[in-house]
């Protein structure tokens, strides 16, 4: 079986979301995928083609004002060229986000990603974890400590840098990467001539 190709299409305003993108990358690579990081605010024609050739695309953005960043929205609108031909039909999709608040309307960003994926005819991969940190015996160091099912969610204080992204949130993003790569392996990959 071919190695699954996973691309992470993301925007990071201050570096926190980039830490999560690297974590998704690490998890997917650990699970045996060929993985590519693509910054959507400087995407090239070659990177669009890389997305077209991927088995799975993981969307990532900080949550600003209750939704994905403006730079990610520009990328999403530009993807309409792929929508016309349903070029991403049946690819796998997943997502991750970060915000300063514990909730911070992160779910809305993940739902935006889900709708984008649905418009492209993609198949959404959820986080696949029970919520953590929700009982007296639980800990803030649990995977999925924020209790989000749709994708990987992180919280980082607004007055601290990317080096302070919570280790549990990084581990949760790594889990998402492994899950995406594992799912892509189970479903099989396209031949090099397909897109």
PDB file of C-alpha atoms in Angstrom:
ATOM      1  CA  UNK A   1       0.000   0.000   0.000  1.00  0.00           C
ATOM      2  CA  UNK A   2       1.229   3.526  -0.778  1.00  0.00           C
ATOM      3  CA  UNK A   3       2.140   5.963   1.940  1.00  0.00           C
ATOM      4  CA  UNK A   4      -0.813   8.288   2.671  1.00  0.00           C
ATOM      5  CA  UNK A   5      -0.201  11.967   1.974  1.00  0.00           C
ATOM      6  CA  UNK A   6      -1.482  14.421   4.597  1.00  0.00           C
ATOM      7  CA  UNK A   7      -1.295  18.181   4.109  1.00  0.00           C
ATOM      8  CA  UNK A   8      -1.880  20.687   6.877  1.00  0.00           C
ATOM      9  CA  UNK A   9      -3.307  23.934   5.491  1.00  0.00           C
ATOM     10  CA  UNK A  10      -3.117  26.498   8.272  1.00  0.00           C
ATOM     11  CA  UNK A  11      -2.753  30.124   9.291  1.00  0.00           C
ATOM     12  CA  UNK A  12      -1.059  31.259  12.475  1.00  0.00           C
ATOM     13  CA  UNK A  13      -1.252  34.872  13.553  1.00  0.00           C
ATOM     14  CA  UNK A  14       1.190  34.867  16.471  1.00  0.00           C
ATOM     15  CA  UNK A  15       2.758  31.404  16.339  1.00  0.00           C
ATOM     16  CA  UNK A  16       0.445  29.502  18.711  1.00  0.00           C
ATOM     17  CA  UNK A  17      -1.468  27.767  15.909  1.00  0.00           C
ATOM     18  CA  UNK A  18       1.831  26.968  14.168  1.00  0.00           C
ATOM     19  CA  UNK A  19       2.813  24.960  17.271  1.00  0.00           C
ATOM     20  CA  UNK A  20      -0.365  22.914  16.834  1.00  0.00           C
ATOM     21  CA  UNK A  21       0.294  22.493  13.105  1.00  0.00           C
ATOM     22  CA  UNK A  22       3.730  21.085  13.924  1.00  0.00           C
ATOM     23  CA  UNK A  23       2.116  18.738  16.448  1.00  0.00           C
ATOM     24  CA  UNK A  24      -0.398  17.455  13.879  1.00  0.00           C
ATOM     25  CA  UNK A  25       2.547  17.016  11.503  1.00  0.00           C
ATOM     26  CA  UNK A  26       4.495  15.011  14.106  1.00  0.00           C
ATOM     27  CA  UNK A  27       1.545  12.747  14.871  1.00  0.00           C
ATOM     28  CA  UNK A  28       0.782  12.053  11.209  1.00  0.00           C
ATOM     29  CA  UNK A  29       4.449  11.407  10.389  1.00  0.00           C
ATOM     30  CA  UNK A  30       4.743   9.089  13.397  1.00  0.00           C
ATOM     31  CA  UNK A  31       1.790   7.131  11.982  1.00  0.00           C
ATOM     32  CA  UNK A  32       3.614   6.686   8.671  1.00  0.00           C
ATOM     33  CA  UNK A  33       2.218   9.466   6.496  1.00  0.00           C
ATOM     34  CA  UNK A  34       4.064  11.786   4.156  1.00  0.00           C
ATOM     35  CA  UNK A  35       3.166  15.157   5.656  1.00  0.00           C
ATOM     36  CA  UNK A  36       3.310  18.708   4.301  1.00  0.00           C
ATOM     37  CA  UNK A  37       2.840  21.993   6.165  1.00  0.00           C
ATOM     38  CA  UNK A  38       1.227  24.704   4.019  1.00  0.00           C
ATOM     39  CA  UNK A  39       0.834  28.265   5.287  1.00  0.00           C
ATOM     40  CA  UNK A  40      -2.315  29.486   3.591  1.00  0.00           C
ATOM     41  CA  UNK A  41      -1.439  33.180   3.797  1.00  0.00           C
ATOM     42  CA  UNK A  42       1.407  32.640   1.326  1.00  0.00           C
ATOM     43  CA  UNK A  43       0.182  29.621  -0.594  1.00  0.00           C
ATOM     44  CA  UNK A  44       1.831  28.980  -3.971  1.00  0.00           C
ATOM     45  CA  UNK A  45       0.530  27.248  -7.080  1.00  0.00           C
ATOM     46  CA  UNK A  46       2.762  24.272  -6.248  1.00  0.00           C
ATOM     47  CA  UNK A  47       1.200  24.086  -2.769  1.00  0.00           C
ATOM     48  CA  UNK A  48      -2.321  24.155  -4.237  1.00  0.00           C
ATOM     49  CA  UNK A  49      -1.257  21.205  -6.379  1.00  0.00           C
ATOM     50  CA  UNK A  50       0.120  19.477  -3.300  1.00  0.00           C
ATOM     51  CA  UNK A  51      -3.307  19.846  -1.643  1.00  0.00           C
ATOM     52  CA  UNK A  52      -4.912  18.419  -4.791  1.00  0.00           C
ATOM     53  CA  UNK A  53      -2.618  15.377  -4.581  1.00  0.00           C
ATOM     54  CA  UNK A  54      -3.167  14.795  -0.850  1.00  0.00           C
ATOM     55  CA  UNK A  55      -5.274  12.040   0.645  1.00  0.00           C
ATOM     56  CA  UNK A  56      -6.191  14.203   3.634  1.00  0.00           C
ATOM     57  CA  UNK A  57      -6.193  17.931   4.337  1.00  0.00           C
ATOM     58  CA  UNK A  58      -6.153  19.171   7.922  1.00  0.00           C
ATOM     59  CA  UNK A  59      -7.373  22.754   8.294  1.00  0.00           C
ATOM     60  CA  UNK A  60      -5.987  24.952  11.067  1.00  0.00           C
ATOM     61  CA  UNK A  61      -6.519  28.517  12.191  1.00  0.00           C
ATOM     62  CA  UNK A  62      -6.682  30.583  15.337  1.00  0.00           C
ATOM     63  CA  UNK A  63     -10.171  31.571  16.385  1.00  0.00           C
ATOM     64  CA  UNK A  64     -10.535  35.333  16.029  1.00  0.00           C
ATOM     65  CA  UNK A  65     -13.824  37.033  16.809  1.00  0.00           C
ATOM     66  CA  UNK A  66     -15.660  33.720  16.855  1.00  0.00           C
ATOM     67  CA  UNK A  67     -14.418  32.258  13.581  1.00  0.00           C
ATOM     68  CA  UNK A  68     -11.308  31.358  11.600  1.00  0.00           C
ATOM     69  CA  UNK A  69      -8.863  34.153  10.848  1.00  0.00           C
ATOM     70  CA  UNK A  70      -9.338  36.471   7.888  1.00  0.00           C
ATOM     71  CA  UNK A  71      -6.310  34.910   6.172  1.00  0.00           C
ATOM     72  CA  UNK A  72      -7.899  31.469   6.436  1.00  0.00           C
ATOM     73  CA  UNK A  73     -11.186  32.810   5.056  1.00  0.00           C
ATOM     74  CA  UNK A  74      -9.292  34.165   2.025  1.00  0.00           C
ATOM     75  CA  UNK A  75      -7.841  30.678   1.471  1.00  0.00           C
ATOM     76  CA  UNK A  76     -11.283  29.077   1.870  1.00  0.00           C
ATOM     77  CA  UNK A  77     -12.774  31.405  -0.724  1.00  0.00           C
ATOM     78  CA  UNK A  78      -9.865  30.751  -3.100  1.00  0.00           C
ATOM     79  CA  UNK A  79     -10.532  27.010  -2.774  1.00  0.00           C
ATOM     80  CA  UNK A  80     -13.764  27.566  -4.717  1.00  0.00           C
ATOM     81  CA  UNK A  81     -11.739  26.906  -7.877  1.00  0.00           C
ATOM     82  CA  UNK A  82     -11.361  23.340  -6.570  1.00  0.00           C
ATOM     83  CA  UNK A  83     -15.047  23.251  -5.597  1.00  0.00           C
ATOM     84  CA  UNK A  84     -16.208  23.829  -9.193  1.00  0.00           C
ATOM     85  CA  UNK A  85     -14.562  20.603 -10.316  1.00  0.00           C
ATOM     86  CA  UNK A  86     -15.019  18.815  -6.972  1.00  0.00           C
ATOM     87  CA  UNK A  87     -11.252  18.263  -7.060  1.00  0.00           C
ATOM     88  CA  UNK A  88     -11.184  17.397  -3.340  1.00  0.00           C
ATOM     89  CA  UNK A  89     -14.180  15.026  -3.513  1.00  0.00           C
ATOM     90  CA  UNK A  90     -13.786  12.080  -1.098  1.00  0.00           C
ATOM     91  CA  UNK A  91     -10.541  13.321   0.439  1.00  0.00           C
ATOM     92  CA  UNK A  92     -10.351  13.166   4.223  1.00  0.00           C
ATOM     93  CA  UNK A  93     -10.515  16.365   6.263  1.00  0.00           C
ATOM     94  CA  UNK A  94      -9.975  17.391   9.876  1.00  0.00           C
ATOM     95  CA  UNK A  95      -9.266  20.577  11.802  1.00  0.00           C
ATOM     96  CA  UNK A  96      -7.692  22.310  14.774  1.00  0.00           C
ATOM     97  CA  UNK A  97      -7.832  25.742  16.362  1.00  0.00           C
ATOM     98  CA  UNK A  98      -6.553  27.836  19.273  1.00  0.00           C
ATOM     99  CA  UNK A  99      -7.898  30.840  21.140  1.00  0.00           C
ATOM    100  CA  UNK A 100      -7.173  32.780  24.292  1.00  0.00           C
ATOM    101  CA  UNK A 101     -10.363  31.801  26.132  1.00  0.00           C
ATOM    102  CA  UNK A 102     -11.222  28.335  27.409  1.00  0.00           C
ATOM    103  CA  UNK A 103     -14.230  28.245  25.101  1.00  0.00           C
ATOM    104  CA  UNK A 104     -13.650  31.257  22.895  1.00  0.00           C
ATOM    105  CA  UNK A 105     -16.163  30.031  20.306  1.00  0.00           C
ATOM    106  CA  UNK A 106     -13.599  27.537  18.997  1.00  0.00           C
ATOM    107  CA  UNK A 107     -16.419  25.177  18.061  1.00  0.00           C
ATOM    108  CA  UNK A 108     -17.627  27.694  15.505  1.00  0.00           C
ATOM    109  CA  UNK A 109     -14.225  27.658  13.800  1.00  0.00           C
ATOM    110  CA  UNK A 110     -14.226  23.859  13.673  1.00  0.00           C
ATOM    111  CA  UNK A 111     -17.769  23.902  12.281  1.00  0.00           C
ATOM    112  CA  UNK A 112     -16.636  26.389   9.636  1.00  0.00           C
ATOM    113  CA  UNK A 113     -13.950  23.855   8.646  1.00  0.00           C
ATOM    114  CA  UNK A 114     -16.536  21.060   8.612  1.00  0.00           C
ATOM    115  CA  UNK A 115     -18.828  23.017   6.297  1.00  0.00           C
ATOM    116  CA  UNK A 116     -15.909  23.908   4.023  1.00  0.00           C
ATOM    117  CA  UNK A 117     -15.004  20.212   3.855  1.00  0.00           C
ATOM    118  CA  UNK A 118     -18.638  19.240   3.195  1.00  0.00           C
ATOM    119  CA  UNK A 119     -18.901  21.731   0.340  1.00  0.00           C
ATOM    120  CA  UNK A 120     -15.862  20.072  -1.211  1.00  0.00           C
ATOM    121  CA  UNK A 121     -17.411  16.609  -0.735  1.00  0.00           C
ATOM    122  CA  UNK A 122     -14.716  15.617   1.770  1.00  0.00           C
ATOM    123  CA  UNK A 123     -15.121  13.161   4.655  1.00  0.00           C
ATOM    124  CA  UNK A 124     -14.626  14.689   8.108  1.00  0.00           C
ATOM    125  CA  UNK A 125     -12.500  12.953  10.740  1.00  0.00           C
ATOM    126  CA  UNK A 126     -13.396  13.895  14.298  1.00  0.00           C
ATOM    127  CA  UNK A 127     -11.009  13.839  17.250  1.00  0.00           C
ATOM    128  CA  UNK A 128     -12.137  10.423  18.478  1.00  0.00           C
ATOM    129  CA  UNK A 129     -11.406  11.113  22.147  1.00  0.00           C
ATOM    130  CA  UNK A 130     -13.539  11.287  25.253  1.00  0.00           C
ATOM    131  CA  UNK A 131     -13.327  14.650  26.993  1.00  0.00           C
ATOM    132  CA  UNK A 132     -10.658  15.039  29.624  1.00  0.00           C
ATOM    133  CA  UNK A 133     -10.446  17.190  32.761  1.00  0.00           C
ATOM    134  CA  UNK A 134     -14.132  16.757  33.602  1.00  0.00           C
ATOM    135  CA  UNK A 135     -14.099  14.897  36.925  1.00  0.00           C
ATOM    136  CA  UNK A 136     -12.522  15.275  40.344  1.00  0.00           C
ATOM    137  CA  UNK A 137      -9.895  12.686  39.446  1.00  0.00           C
ATOM    138  CA  UNK A 138      -9.109  14.267  36.061  1.00  0.00           C
ATOM    139  CA  UNK A 139      -6.336  16.714  35.262  1.00  0.00           C
ATOM    140  CA  UNK A 140      -5.664  19.667  32.992  1.00  0.00           C
ATOM    141  CA  UNK A 141      -2.943  17.434  31.518  1.00  0.00           C
ATOM    142  CA  UNK A 142      -5.533  15.031  30.047  1.00  0.00           C
ATOM    143  CA  UNK A 143      -5.855  14.667  26.295  1.00  0.00           C
ATOM    144  CA  UNK A 144      -8.813  16.686  24.992  1.00  0.00           C
ATOM    145  CA  UNK A 145      -8.782  18.718  28.204  1.00  0.00           C
ATOM    146  CA  UNK A 146     -11.229  21.225  26.671  1.00  0.00           C
ATOM    147  CA  UNK A 147     -13.763  18.523  25.772  1.00  0.00           C
ATOM    148  CA  UNK A 148     -14.103  19.183  22.031  1.00  0.00           C
ATOM    149  CA  UNK A 149     -15.197  16.347  19.738  1.00  0.00           C
ATOM    150  CA  UNK A 150     -15.121  17.964  16.277  1.00  0.00           C
ATOM    151  CA  UNK A 151     -11.344  18.499  16.163  1.00  0.00           C
ATOM    152  CA  UNK A 152      -8.338  19.506  18.231  1.00  0.00           C
ATOM    153  CA  UNK A 153      -8.855  22.641  20.302  1.00  0.00           C
ATOM    154  CA  UNK A 154      -6.289  24.543  22.342  1.00  0.00           C
ATOM    155  CA  UNK A 155      -6.257  27.480  24.724  1.00  0.00           C
ATOM    156  CA  UNK A 156      -3.271  29.766  25.192  1.00  0.00           C
ATOM    157  CA  UNK A 157      -3.209  32.909  27.303  1.00  0.00           C
ATOM    158  CA  UNK A 158      -3.301  36.030  25.149  1.00  0.00           C
ATOM    159  CA  UNK A 159      -0.345  37.620  26.922  1.00  0.00           C
ATOM    160  CA  UNK A 160       1.985  34.628  26.484  1.00  0.00           C
ATOM    161  CA  UNK A 161       3.969  33.384  23.511  1.00  0.00           C
ATOM    162  CA  UNK A 162       3.841  30.211  21.422  1.00  0.00           C
ATOM    163  CA  UNK A 163       6.222  28.417  23.794  1.00  0.00           C
ATOM    164  CA  UNK A 164       3.390  28.342  26.362  1.00  0.00           C
ATOM    165  CA  UNK A 165       0.918  26.303  24.275  1.00  0.00           C
ATOM    166  CA  UNK A 166      -0.321  23.721  26.782  1.00  0.00           C
ATOM    167  CA  UNK A 167       1.417  20.354  26.525  1.00  0.00           C
ATOM    168  CA  UNK A 168      -1.939  18.550  26.692  1.00  0.00           C
ATOM    169  CA  UNK A 169      -3.186  20.573  23.722  1.00  0.00           C
ATOM    170  CA  UNK A 170      -0.026  19.724  21.792  1.00  0.00           C
ATOM    171  CA  UNK A 171      -0.515  16.029  22.622  1.00  0.00           C
ATOM    172  CA  UNK A 172      -4.153  16.275  21.514  1.00  0.00           C
ATOM    173  CA  UNK A 173      -3.063  17.761  18.163  1.00  0.00           C
ATOM    174  CA  UNK A 174      -0.511  14.944  17.785  1.00  0.00           C
ATOM    175  CA  UNK A 175      -3.342  12.474  18.418  1.00  0.00           C
ATOM    176  CA  UNK A 176      -5.376  14.131  15.652  1.00  0.00           C
ATOM    177  CA  UNK A 177      -2.447  13.781  13.242  1.00  0.00           C
ATOM    178  CA  UNK A 178      -2.094  10.083  14.053  1.00  0.00           C
ATOM    179  CA  UNK A 179      -5.841   9.572  13.643  1.00  0.00           C
ATOM    180  CA  UNK A 180      -5.914  11.281  10.249  1.00  0.00           C
ATOM    181  CA  UNK A 181      -2.906   9.318   8.979  1.00  0.00           C
ATOM    182  CA  UNK A 182      -4.290   6.042  10.331  1.00  0.00           C
ATOM    183  CA  UNK A 183      -7.664   6.654   8.723  1.00  0.00           C
ATOM    184  CA  UNK A 184      -6.012   7.531   5.404  1.00  0.00           C
ATOM    185  CA  UNK A 185      -4.039   4.278   5.587  1.00  0.00           C
ATOM    186  CA  UNK A 186      -7.166   2.210   6.268  1.00  0.00           C
ATOM    187  CA  UNK A 187      -9.098   3.810   3.418  1.00  0.00           C
ATOM    188  CA  UNK A 188      -6.201   3.422   1.009  1.00  0.00           C
ATOM    189  CA  UNK A 189      -4.538   6.081  -1.068  1.00  0.00           C
ATOM    190  CA  UNK A 190      -4.995   7.167  -4.645  1.00  0.00           C
ATOM    191  CA  UNK A 191      -2.538   6.229  -7.343  1.00  0.00           C
ATOM    192  CA  UNK A 192      -0.076   8.934  -8.355  1.00  0.00           C
ATOM    193  CA  UNK A 193      -2.210   9.768 -11.404  1.00  0.00           C
ATOM    194  CA  UNK A 194      -5.326  10.593  -9.377  1.00  0.00           C
ATOM    195  CA  UNK A 195      -6.048  13.905  -7.696  1.00  0.00           C
TER     196      UNK A 195
END
